[in-house]
Amino acid sequence: MESIKVPKKVNRHLLKAFDFLQASRTDFVPIEAIQNQVRWSLRHTKPVENLEEVVLEALRIQTDLGIV
């Protein structure tokens, strides 16, 4: 599987989306909701190719690092 380079702005918006969607520390947030929130928050920036795949890769990396 080929590694995808994740832009810094996607990581920032991913954490913001996760914080916005999670009301408390125990709430489950579906991946589709995270992807939609990131897409909405990036609407005024330069488009990112394959945004859904980039968000999944960013989530995987942040999970491996223990951030999420």
PDB file of C-alpha atoms in Angstrom:
ATOM      1  CA  MET A   1       0.000   0.000   0.000  1.00  0.00           C
ATOM      2  CA  GLU A   2       1.316   3.390  -0.981  1.00  0.00           C
ATOM      3  CA  SER A   3       1.760   6.021   1.706  1.00  0.00           C
ATOM      4  CA  ILE A   4      -0.177   9.263   1.268  1.00  0.00           C
ATOM      5  CA  LYS A   5       1.405  12.580   2.183  1.00  0.00           C
ATOM      6  CA  VAL A   6      -0.915  14.393   4.576  1.00  0.00           C
ATOM      7  CA  PRO A   7      -0.826  18.209   4.438  1.00  0.00           C
ATOM      8  CA  LYS A   8      -0.515  20.083   7.740  1.00  0.00           C
ATOM      9  CA  LYS A   9      -3.803  21.882   7.130  1.00  0.00           C
ATOM     10  CA  VAL A  10      -5.641  18.560   6.942  1.00  0.00           C
ATOM     11  CA  ASN A  11      -4.162  17.492  10.294  1.00  0.00           C
ATOM     12  CA  ARG A  12      -5.196  20.807  11.875  1.00  0.00           C
ATOM     13  CA  HIS A  13      -8.722  20.655  10.487  1.00  0.00           C
ATOM     14  CA  LEU A  14      -9.009  16.984  11.434  1.00  0.00           C
ATOM     15  CA  LEU A  15      -8.286  17.747  15.082  1.00  0.00           C
ATOM     16  CA  LYS A  16     -10.700  20.689  15.008  1.00  0.00           C
ATOM     17  CA  ALA A  17     -13.408  18.491  13.478  1.00  0.00           C
ATOM     18  CA  PHE A  18     -12.814  15.759  16.030  1.00  0.00           C
ATOM     19  CA  ASP A  19     -13.033  18.285  18.875  1.00  0.00           C
ATOM     20  CA  PHE A  20     -16.186  19.862  17.420  1.00  0.00           C
ATOM     21  CA  LEU A  21     -17.971  16.525  16.894  1.00  0.00           C
ATOM     22  CA  GLN A  22     -17.050  14.957  20.204  1.00  0.00           C
ATOM     23  CA  ALA A  23     -19.234  16.459  22.932  1.00  0.00           C
ATOM     24  CA  SER A  24     -17.566  14.453  25.697  1.00  0.00           C
ATOM     25  CA  ARG A  25     -14.544  12.177  25.908  1.00  0.00           C
ATOM     26  CA  THR A  26     -16.689   9.030  25.627  1.00  0.00           C
ATOM     27  CA  ASP A  27     -18.711   9.878  22.507  1.00  0.00           C
ATOM     28  CA  PHE A  28     -18.128   7.824  19.353  1.00  0.00           C
ATOM     29  CA  VAL A  29     -17.611   9.866  16.185  1.00  0.00           C
ATOM     30  CA  PRO A  30     -18.194   8.074  12.837  1.00  0.00           C
ATOM     31  CA  ILE A  31     -15.531   8.447  10.142  1.00  0.00           C
ATOM     32  CA  GLU A  32     -18.082   9.828   7.664  1.00  0.00           C
ATOM     33  CA  ALA A  33     -18.971  12.637  10.084  1.00  0.00           C
ATOM     34  CA  ILE A  34     -15.288  13.490  10.537  1.00  0.00           C
ATOM     35  CA  GLN A  35     -14.739  13.513   6.765  1.00  0.00           C
ATOM     36  CA  ASN A  36     -17.781  15.745   6.205  1.00  0.00           C
ATOM     37  CA  GLN A  37     -16.684  18.188   8.923  1.00  0.00           C
ATOM     38  CA  VAL A  38     -13.142  18.371   7.509  1.00  0.00           C
ATOM     39  CA  ARG A  39     -14.530  18.903   3.992  1.00  0.00           C
ATOM     40  CA  TRP A  40     -16.773  21.703   5.303  1.00  0.00           C
ATOM     41  CA  SER A  41     -13.975  23.404   7.255  1.00  0.00           C
ATOM     42  CA  LEU A  42     -11.641  23.277   4.232  1.00  0.00           C
ATOM     43  CA  ARG A  43     -14.233  24.730   1.849  1.00  0.00           C
ATOM     44  CA  HIS A  44     -12.450  28.112   1.526  1.00  0.00           C
ATOM     45  CA  THR A  45      -8.942  26.701   1.084  1.00  0.00           C
ATOM     46  CA  LYS A  46      -7.121  25.229  -1.869  1.00  0.00           C
ATOM     47  CA  PRO A  47      -8.717  21.851  -2.728  1.00  0.00           C
ATOM     48  CA  VAL A  48      -7.000  18.651  -1.575  1.00  0.00           C
ATOM     49  CA  GLU A  49      -7.002  15.705  -3.972  1.00  0.00           C
ATOM     50  CA  ASN A  50      -8.590  12.505  -2.604  1.00  0.00           C
ATOM     51  CA  LEU A  51      -9.622  14.238   0.595  1.00  0.00           C
ATOM     52  CA  GLU A  52     -11.451  11.190   1.982  1.00  0.00           C
ATOM     53  CA  GLU A  53      -8.334   9.013   1.605  1.00  0.00           C
ATOM     54  CA  VAL A  54      -6.108  11.738   3.041  1.00  0.00           C
ATOM     55  CA  VAL A  55      -8.377  12.069   6.088  1.00  0.00           C
ATOM     56  CA  LEU A  56      -8.299   8.286   6.624  1.00  0.00           C
ATOM     57  CA  GLU A  57      -4.491   8.279   6.377  1.00  0.00           C
ATOM     58  CA  ALA A  58      -4.257  11.224   8.796  1.00  0.00           C
ATOM     59  CA  LEU A  59      -6.516   9.389  11.255  1.00  0.00           C
ATOM     60  CA  ARG A  60      -4.369   6.265  10.943  1.00  0.00           C
ATOM     61  CA  ILE A  61      -1.145   8.206  11.546  1.00  0.00           C
ATOM     62  CA  GLN A  62      -2.568  10.121  14.504  1.00  0.00           C
ATOM     63  CA  THR A  63      -3.898   6.875  15.996  1.00  0.00           C
ATOM     64  CA  ASP A  64      -0.479   5.226  15.607  1.00  0.00           C
ATOM     65  CA  LEU A  65       1.126   8.205  17.347  1.00  0.00           C
ATOM     66  CA  GLY A  66      -1.465   8.090  20.133  1.00  0.00           C
ATOM     67  CA  ILE A  67      -2.900  11.536  19.422  1.00  0.00           C
ATOM     68  CA  VAL A  68      -6.411  10.282  18.683  1.00  0.00           C
TER      69      VAL A  68
END
